[in-house]
PDB file of C-alpha atoms in Angstrom:
ATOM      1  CA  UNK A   1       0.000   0.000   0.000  1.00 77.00           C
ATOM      2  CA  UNK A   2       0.820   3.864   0.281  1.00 83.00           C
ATOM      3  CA  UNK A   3       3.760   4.518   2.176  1.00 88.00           C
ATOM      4  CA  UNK A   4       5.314   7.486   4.384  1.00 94.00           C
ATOM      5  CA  UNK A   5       8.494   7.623   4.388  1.00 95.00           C
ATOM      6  CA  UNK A   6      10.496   9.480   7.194  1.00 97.00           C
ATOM      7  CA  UNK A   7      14.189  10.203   7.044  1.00 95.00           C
ATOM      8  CA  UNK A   8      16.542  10.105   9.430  1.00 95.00           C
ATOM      9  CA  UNK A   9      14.814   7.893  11.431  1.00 95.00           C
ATOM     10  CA  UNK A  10      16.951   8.358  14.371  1.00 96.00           C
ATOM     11  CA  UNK A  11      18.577  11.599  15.170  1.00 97.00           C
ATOM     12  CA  UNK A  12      20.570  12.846  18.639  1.00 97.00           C
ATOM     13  CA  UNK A  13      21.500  16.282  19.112  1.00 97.00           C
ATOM     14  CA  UNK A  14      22.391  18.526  22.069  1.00 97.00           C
ATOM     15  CA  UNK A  15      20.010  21.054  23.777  1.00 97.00           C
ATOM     16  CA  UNK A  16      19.707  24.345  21.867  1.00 97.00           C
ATOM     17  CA  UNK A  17      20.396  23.416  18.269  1.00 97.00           C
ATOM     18  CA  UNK A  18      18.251  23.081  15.105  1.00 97.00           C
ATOM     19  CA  UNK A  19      16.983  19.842  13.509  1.00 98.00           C
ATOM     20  CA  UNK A  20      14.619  19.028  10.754  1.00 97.00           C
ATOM     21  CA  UNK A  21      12.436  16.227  10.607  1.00 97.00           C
ATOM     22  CA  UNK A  22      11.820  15.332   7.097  1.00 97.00           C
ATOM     23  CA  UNK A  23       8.690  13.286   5.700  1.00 97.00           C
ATOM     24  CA  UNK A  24       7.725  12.264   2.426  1.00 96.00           C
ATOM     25  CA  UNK A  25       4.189  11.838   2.100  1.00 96.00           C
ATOM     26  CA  UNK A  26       2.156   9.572   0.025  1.00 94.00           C
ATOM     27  CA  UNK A  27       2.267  10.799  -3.955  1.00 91.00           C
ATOM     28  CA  UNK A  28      -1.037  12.609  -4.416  1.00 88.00           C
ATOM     29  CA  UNK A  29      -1.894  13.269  -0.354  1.00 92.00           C
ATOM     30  CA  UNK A  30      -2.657  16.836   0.079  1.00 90.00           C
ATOM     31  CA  UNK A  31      -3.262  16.939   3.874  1.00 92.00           C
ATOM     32  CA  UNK A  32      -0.193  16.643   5.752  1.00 94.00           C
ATOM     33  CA  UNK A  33       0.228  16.244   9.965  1.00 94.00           C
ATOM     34  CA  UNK A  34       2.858  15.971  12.818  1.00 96.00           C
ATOM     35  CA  UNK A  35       2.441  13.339  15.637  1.00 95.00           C
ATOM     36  CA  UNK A  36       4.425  13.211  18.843  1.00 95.00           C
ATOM     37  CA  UNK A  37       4.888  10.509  21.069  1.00 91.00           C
ATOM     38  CA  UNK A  38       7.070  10.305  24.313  1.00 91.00           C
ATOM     39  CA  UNK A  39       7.896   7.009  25.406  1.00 84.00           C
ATOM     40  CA  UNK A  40       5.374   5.138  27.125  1.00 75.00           C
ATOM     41  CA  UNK A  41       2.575   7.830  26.202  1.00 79.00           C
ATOM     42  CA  UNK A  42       0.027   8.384  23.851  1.00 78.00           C
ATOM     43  CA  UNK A  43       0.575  10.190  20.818  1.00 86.00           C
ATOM     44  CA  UNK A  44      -0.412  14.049  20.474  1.00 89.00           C
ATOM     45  CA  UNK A  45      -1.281  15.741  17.657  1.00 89.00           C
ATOM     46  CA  UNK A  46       0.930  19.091  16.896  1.00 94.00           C
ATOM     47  CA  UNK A  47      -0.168  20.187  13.604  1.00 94.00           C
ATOM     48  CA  UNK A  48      -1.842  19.684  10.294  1.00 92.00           C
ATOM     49  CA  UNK A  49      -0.631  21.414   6.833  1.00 93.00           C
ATOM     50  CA  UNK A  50      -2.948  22.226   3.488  1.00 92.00           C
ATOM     51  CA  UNK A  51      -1.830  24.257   0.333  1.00 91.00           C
ATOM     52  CA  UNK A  52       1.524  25.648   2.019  1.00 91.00           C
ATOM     53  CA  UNK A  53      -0.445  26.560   5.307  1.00 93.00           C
ATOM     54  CA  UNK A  54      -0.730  25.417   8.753  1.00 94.00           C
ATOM     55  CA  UNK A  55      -4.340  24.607   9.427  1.00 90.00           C
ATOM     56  CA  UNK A  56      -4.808  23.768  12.754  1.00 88.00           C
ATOM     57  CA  UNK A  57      -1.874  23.434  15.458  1.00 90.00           C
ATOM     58  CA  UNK A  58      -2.470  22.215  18.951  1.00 89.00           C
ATOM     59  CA  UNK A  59      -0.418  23.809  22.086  1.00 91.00           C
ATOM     60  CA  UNK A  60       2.134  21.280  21.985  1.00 95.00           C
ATOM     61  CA  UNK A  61       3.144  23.200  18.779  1.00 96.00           C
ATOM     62  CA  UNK A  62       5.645  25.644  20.406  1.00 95.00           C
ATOM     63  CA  UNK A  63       6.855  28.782  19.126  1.00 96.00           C
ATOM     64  CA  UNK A  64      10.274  27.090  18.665  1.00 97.00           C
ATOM     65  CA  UNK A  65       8.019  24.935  15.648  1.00 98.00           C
ATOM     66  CA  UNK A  66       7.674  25.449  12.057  1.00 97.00           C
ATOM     67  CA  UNK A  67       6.524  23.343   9.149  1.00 97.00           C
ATOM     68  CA  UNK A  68       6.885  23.675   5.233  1.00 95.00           C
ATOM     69  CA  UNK A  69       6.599  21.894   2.481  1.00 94.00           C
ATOM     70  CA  UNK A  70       8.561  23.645  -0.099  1.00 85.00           C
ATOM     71  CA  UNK A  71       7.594  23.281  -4.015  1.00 79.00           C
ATOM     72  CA  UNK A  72       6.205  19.781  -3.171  1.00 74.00           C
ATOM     73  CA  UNK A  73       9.545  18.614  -1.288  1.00 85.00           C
ATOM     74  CA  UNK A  74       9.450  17.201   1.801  1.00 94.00           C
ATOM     75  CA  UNK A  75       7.170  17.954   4.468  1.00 96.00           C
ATOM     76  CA  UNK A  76       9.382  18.776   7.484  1.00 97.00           C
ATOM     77  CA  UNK A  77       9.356  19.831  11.196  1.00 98.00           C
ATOM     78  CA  UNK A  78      12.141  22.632  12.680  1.00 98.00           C
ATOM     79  CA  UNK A  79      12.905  23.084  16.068  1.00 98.00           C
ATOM     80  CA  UNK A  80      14.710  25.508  16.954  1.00 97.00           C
ATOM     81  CA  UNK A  81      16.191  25.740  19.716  1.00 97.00           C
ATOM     82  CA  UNK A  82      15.152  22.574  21.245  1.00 97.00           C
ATOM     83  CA  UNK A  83      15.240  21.846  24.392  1.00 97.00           C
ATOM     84  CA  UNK A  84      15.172  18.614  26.733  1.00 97.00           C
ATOM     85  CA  UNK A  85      11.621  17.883  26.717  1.00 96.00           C
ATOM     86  CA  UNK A  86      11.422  17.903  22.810  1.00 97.00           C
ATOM     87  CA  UNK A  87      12.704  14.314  22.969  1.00 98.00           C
ATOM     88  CA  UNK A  88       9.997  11.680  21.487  1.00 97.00           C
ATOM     89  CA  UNK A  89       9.452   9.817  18.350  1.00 96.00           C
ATOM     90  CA  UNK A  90       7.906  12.452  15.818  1.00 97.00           C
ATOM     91  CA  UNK A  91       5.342  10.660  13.506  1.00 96.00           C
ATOM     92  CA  UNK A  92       4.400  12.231   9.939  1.00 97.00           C
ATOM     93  CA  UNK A  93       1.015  11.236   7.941  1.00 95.00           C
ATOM     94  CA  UNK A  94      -0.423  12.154   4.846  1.00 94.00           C
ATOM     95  CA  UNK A  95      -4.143  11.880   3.864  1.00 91.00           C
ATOM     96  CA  UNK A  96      -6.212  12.630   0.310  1.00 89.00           C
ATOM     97  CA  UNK A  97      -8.692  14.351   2.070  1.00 84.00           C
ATOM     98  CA  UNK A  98     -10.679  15.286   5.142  1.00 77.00           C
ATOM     99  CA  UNK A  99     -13.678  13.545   5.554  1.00 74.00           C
ATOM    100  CA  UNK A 100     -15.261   9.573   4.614  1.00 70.00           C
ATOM    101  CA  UNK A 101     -12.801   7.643   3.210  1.00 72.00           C
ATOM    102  CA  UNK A 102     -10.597  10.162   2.023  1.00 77.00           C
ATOM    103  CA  UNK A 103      -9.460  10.927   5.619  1.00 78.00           C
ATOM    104  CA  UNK A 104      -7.459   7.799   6.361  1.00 85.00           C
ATOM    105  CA  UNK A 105      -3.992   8.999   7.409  1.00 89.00           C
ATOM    106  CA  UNK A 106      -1.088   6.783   6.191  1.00 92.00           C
ATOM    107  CA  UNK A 107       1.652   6.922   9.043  1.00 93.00           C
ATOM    108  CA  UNK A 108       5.552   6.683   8.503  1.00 95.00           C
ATOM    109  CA  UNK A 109       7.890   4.625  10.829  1.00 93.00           C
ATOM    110  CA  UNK A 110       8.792   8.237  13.317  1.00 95.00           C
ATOM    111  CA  UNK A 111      12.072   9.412  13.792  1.00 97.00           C
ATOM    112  CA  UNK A 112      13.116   9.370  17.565  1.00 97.00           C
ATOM    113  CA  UNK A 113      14.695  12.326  18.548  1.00 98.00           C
ATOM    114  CA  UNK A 114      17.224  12.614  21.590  1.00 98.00           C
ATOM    115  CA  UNK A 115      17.926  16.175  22.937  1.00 98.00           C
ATOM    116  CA  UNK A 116      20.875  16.014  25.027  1.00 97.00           C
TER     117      UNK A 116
ATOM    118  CA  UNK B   1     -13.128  19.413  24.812  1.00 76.00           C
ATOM    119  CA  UNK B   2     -12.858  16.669  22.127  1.00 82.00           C
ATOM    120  CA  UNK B   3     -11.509  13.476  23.939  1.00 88.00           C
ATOM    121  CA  UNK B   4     -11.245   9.052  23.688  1.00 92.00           C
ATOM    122  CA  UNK B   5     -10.511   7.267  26.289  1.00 93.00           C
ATOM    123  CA  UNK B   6      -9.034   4.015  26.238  1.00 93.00           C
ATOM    124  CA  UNK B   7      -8.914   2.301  30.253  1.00 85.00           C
ATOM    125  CA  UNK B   8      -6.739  -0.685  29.171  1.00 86.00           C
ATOM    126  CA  UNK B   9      -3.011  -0.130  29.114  1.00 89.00           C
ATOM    127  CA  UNK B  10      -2.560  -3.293  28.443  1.00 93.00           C
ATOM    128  CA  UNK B  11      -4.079  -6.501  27.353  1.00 95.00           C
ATOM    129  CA  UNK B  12      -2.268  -9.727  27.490  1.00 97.00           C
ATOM    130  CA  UNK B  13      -4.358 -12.933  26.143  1.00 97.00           C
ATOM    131  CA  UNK B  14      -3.420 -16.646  24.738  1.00 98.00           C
ATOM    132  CA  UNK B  15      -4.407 -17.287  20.978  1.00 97.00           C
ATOM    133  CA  UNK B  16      -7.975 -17.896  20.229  1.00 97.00           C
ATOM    134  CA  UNK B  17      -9.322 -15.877  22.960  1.00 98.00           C
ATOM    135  CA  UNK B  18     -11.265 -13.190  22.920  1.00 98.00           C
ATOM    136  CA  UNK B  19     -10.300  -9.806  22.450  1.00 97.00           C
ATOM    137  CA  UNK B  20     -12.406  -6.536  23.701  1.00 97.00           C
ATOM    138  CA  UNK B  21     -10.993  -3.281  24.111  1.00 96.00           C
ATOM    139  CA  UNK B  22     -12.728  -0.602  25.339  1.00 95.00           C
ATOM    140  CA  UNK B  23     -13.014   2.838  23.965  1.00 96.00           C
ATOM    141  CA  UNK B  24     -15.401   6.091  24.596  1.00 96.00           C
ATOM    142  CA  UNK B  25     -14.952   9.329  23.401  1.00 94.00           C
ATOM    143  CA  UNK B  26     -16.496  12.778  23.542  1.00 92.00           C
ATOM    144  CA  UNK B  27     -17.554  15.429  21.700  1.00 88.00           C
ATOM    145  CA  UNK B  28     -20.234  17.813  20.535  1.00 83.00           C
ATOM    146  CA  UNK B  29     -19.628  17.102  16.850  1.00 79.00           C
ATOM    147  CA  UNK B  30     -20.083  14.122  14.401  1.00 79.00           C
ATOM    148  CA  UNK B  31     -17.095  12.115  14.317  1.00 87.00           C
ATOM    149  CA  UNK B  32     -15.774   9.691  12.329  1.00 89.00           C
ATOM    150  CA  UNK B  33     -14.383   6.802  14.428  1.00 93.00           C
ATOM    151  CA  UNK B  34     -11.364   5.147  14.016  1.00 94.00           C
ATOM    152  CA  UNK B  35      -8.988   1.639  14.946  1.00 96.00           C
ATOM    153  CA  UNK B  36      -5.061   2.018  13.814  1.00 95.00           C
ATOM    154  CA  UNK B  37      -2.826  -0.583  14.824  1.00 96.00           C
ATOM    155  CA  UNK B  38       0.960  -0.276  15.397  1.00 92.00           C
ATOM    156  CA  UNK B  39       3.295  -3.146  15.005  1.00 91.00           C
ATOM    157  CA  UNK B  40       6.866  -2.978  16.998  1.00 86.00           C
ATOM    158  CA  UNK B  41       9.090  -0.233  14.879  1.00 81.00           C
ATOM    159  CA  UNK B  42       6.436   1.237  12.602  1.00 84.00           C
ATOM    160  CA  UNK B  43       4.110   3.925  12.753  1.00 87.00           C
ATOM    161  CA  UNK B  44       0.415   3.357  12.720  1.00 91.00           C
ATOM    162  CA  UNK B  45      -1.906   2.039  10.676  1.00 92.00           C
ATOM    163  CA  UNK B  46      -5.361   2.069   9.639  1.00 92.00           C
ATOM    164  CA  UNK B  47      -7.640  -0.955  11.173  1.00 96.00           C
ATOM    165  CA  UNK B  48     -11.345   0.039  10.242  1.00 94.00           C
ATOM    166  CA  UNK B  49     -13.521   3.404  10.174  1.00 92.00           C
ATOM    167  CA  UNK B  50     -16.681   3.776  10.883  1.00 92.00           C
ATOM    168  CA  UNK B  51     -18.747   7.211   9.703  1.00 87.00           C
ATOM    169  CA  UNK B  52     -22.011   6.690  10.567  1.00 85.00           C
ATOM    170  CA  UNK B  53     -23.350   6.625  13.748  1.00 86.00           C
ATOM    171  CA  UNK B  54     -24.687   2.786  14.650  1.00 85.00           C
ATOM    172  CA  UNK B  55     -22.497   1.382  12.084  1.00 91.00           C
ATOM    173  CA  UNK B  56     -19.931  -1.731  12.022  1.00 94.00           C
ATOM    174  CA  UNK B  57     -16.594  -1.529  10.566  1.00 94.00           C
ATOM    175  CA  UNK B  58     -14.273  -4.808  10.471  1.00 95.00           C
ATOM    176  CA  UNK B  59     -11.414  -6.192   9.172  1.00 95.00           C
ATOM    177  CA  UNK B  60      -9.223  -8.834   9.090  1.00 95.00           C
ATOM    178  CA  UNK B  61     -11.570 -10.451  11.869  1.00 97.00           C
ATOM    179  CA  UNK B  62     -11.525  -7.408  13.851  1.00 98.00           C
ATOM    180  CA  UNK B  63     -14.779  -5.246  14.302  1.00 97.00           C
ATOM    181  CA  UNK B  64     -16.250  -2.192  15.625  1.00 97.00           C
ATOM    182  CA  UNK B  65     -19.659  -0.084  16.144  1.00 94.00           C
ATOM    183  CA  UNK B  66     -20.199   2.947  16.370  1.00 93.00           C
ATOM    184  CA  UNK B  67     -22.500   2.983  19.080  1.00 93.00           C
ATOM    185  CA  UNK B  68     -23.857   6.659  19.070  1.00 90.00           C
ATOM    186  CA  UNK B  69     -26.051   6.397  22.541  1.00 92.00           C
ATOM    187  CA  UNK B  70     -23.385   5.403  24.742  1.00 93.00           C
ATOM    188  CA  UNK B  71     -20.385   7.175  22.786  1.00 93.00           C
ATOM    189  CA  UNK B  72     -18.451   3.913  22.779  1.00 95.00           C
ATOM    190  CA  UNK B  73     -16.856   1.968  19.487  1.00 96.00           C
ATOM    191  CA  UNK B  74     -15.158  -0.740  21.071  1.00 96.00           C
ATOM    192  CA  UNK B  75     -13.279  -3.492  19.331  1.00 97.00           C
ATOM    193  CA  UNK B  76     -13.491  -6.987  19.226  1.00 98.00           C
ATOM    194  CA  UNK B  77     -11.910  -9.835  18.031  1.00 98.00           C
ATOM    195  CA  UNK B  78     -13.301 -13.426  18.202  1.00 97.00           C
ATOM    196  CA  UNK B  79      -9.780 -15.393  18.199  1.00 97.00           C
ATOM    197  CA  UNK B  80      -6.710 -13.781  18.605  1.00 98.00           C
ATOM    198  CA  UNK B  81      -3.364 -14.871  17.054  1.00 97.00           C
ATOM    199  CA  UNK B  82       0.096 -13.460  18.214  1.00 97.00           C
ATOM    200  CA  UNK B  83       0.592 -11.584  15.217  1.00 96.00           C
ATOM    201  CA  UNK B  84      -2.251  -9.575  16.525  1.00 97.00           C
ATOM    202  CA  UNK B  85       0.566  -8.676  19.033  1.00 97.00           C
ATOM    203  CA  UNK B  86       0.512  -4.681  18.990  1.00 96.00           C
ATOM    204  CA  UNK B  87      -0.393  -1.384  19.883  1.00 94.00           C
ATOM    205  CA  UNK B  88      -4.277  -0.503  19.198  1.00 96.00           C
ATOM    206  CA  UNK B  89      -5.648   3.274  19.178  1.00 95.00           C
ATOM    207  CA  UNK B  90      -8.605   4.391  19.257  1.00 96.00           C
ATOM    208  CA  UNK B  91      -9.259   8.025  17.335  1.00 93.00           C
ATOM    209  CA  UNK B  92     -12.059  10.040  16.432  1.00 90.00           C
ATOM    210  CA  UNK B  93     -12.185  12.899  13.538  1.00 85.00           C
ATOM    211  CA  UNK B  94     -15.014  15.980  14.493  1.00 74.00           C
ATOM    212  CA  UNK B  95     -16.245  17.578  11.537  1.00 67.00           C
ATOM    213  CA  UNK B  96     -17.404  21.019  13.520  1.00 62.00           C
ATOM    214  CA  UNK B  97     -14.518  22.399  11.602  1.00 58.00           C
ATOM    215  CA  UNK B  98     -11.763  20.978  13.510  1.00 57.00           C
ATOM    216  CA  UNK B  99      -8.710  19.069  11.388  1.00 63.00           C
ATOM    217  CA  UNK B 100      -7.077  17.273  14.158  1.00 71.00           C
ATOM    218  CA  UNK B 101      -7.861  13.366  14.791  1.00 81.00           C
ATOM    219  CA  UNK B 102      -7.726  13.066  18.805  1.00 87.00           C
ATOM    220  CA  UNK B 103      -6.137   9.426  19.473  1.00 89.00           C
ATOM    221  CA  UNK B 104      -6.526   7.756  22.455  1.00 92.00           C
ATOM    222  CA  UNK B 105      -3.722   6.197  24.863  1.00 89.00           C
ATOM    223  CA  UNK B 106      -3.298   3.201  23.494  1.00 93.00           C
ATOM    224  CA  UNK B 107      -3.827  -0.513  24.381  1.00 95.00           C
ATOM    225  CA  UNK B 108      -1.288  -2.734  24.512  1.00 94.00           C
ATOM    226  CA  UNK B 109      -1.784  -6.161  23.323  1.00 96.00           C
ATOM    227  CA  UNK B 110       0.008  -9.050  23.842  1.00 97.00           C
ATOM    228  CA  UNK B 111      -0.992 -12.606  22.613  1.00 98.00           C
ATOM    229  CA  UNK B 112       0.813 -15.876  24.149  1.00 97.00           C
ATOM    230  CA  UNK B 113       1.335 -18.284  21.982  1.00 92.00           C
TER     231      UNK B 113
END
């Protein structure tokens, strides 16, 4: 089936610098979201993306956030700075649409970050 | 606000039992109600959907209604295997103009050979 694909999938950096999560969604999705999960917890929506524009973020979407998808590139997550608590596996997912069957979400594999 | 709420951490059963995890949610909308599954080292994937309230979904054995008067779509399974071995969320879509899917905790299921 579809696939997500998420690159790196593991990534460890110290306290205060800038990463980028990249994601590349399923073909001919046009919805595009952020996931994050901390070990042993559920995972918590942060934000979903439309037509170069962040639709709906929750409030674990700090200030220190950002998403793009430039000219149909990857979908990616900044942080910067990050701090300590920003460790957690970050999930992508892509869907067609919003609503009946459109609005399955097709996951990729995370990337765990590590903040040091 | 919008929530699902999923009691059962974890579940640990032998094969061919049977499998019921619970799951409520809440919300002033009209959701669409959802099972994903995730497998050791992969992200999640879609189980069943339902839309429409007092409807079943199922798949591969597994099934679901959407059970509109006590806000519940709880899943079943008649005979588990251990490749049924996973993580199971429930989530639930609003369409009162909200894009986010609210997931649940998570269940936890382990099936002993």
């Amino acid at each position: 089936g579809p696939k997500v694909l998420q690159i790196p999938s593991h990534q460890i950096i110290d306290m205060g610098q800038m990463v980028t999560l990249n994601c590349d969604p399923v073909s001919n999705h046009l919805y595009f979201y952020w996931y994050k999960q901390i070990l042993g917890q559920q995972m918590e929506f942060l934000v979903n993306f439309y037509n170069g524009k962040v639709m709906e973020k929750s409030k674990l979407f700090k200030d220190q956030f950002s998403v793009e998808r430039p000219d149909g590139s990857y979908f990616t997550l900044k942080i910067q700075p990050t701090a300590l608590e920003d460790s957690a596996v970050y999930f992508c997912a892509s869907s067609s649409g919003l609503g009946g069957r459109y609005a399955e979400q097709f996951f990729g594999p995370g990337t765990r970050l590590t903040v040091l | 606000g919008d929530s699902v709420i999923q009691m059962q951490g974890q579940v640990t059963l032998s094969e061919n039992d049977f499998l019921f995890i619970n799951c409520t949610y809440s919300t002033t909308g009209y959701p669409t109600l959802f099972w994903y599954v995730q497998y050791s080292g992969e992200g999640p994937q879609l189980l069943l959907q339902v839309t429409t309230a007092n409807n079943k979904g199922s798949s591969r054995g597994f099934e679901a209604t959407y059970d509109k008067g006590t806000t519940s779509f709880h899943l079943q399974k008649t005979s588990v295997q251990e490749i049924d071995s996973a993580v199971y969320y429930c989530a639930m879509r609003d369409f009162t103009g909200n894009y986010k899917y609210v997931f649940g905790a998570g269940t936890r299921l382990k099936v002993i050979a």
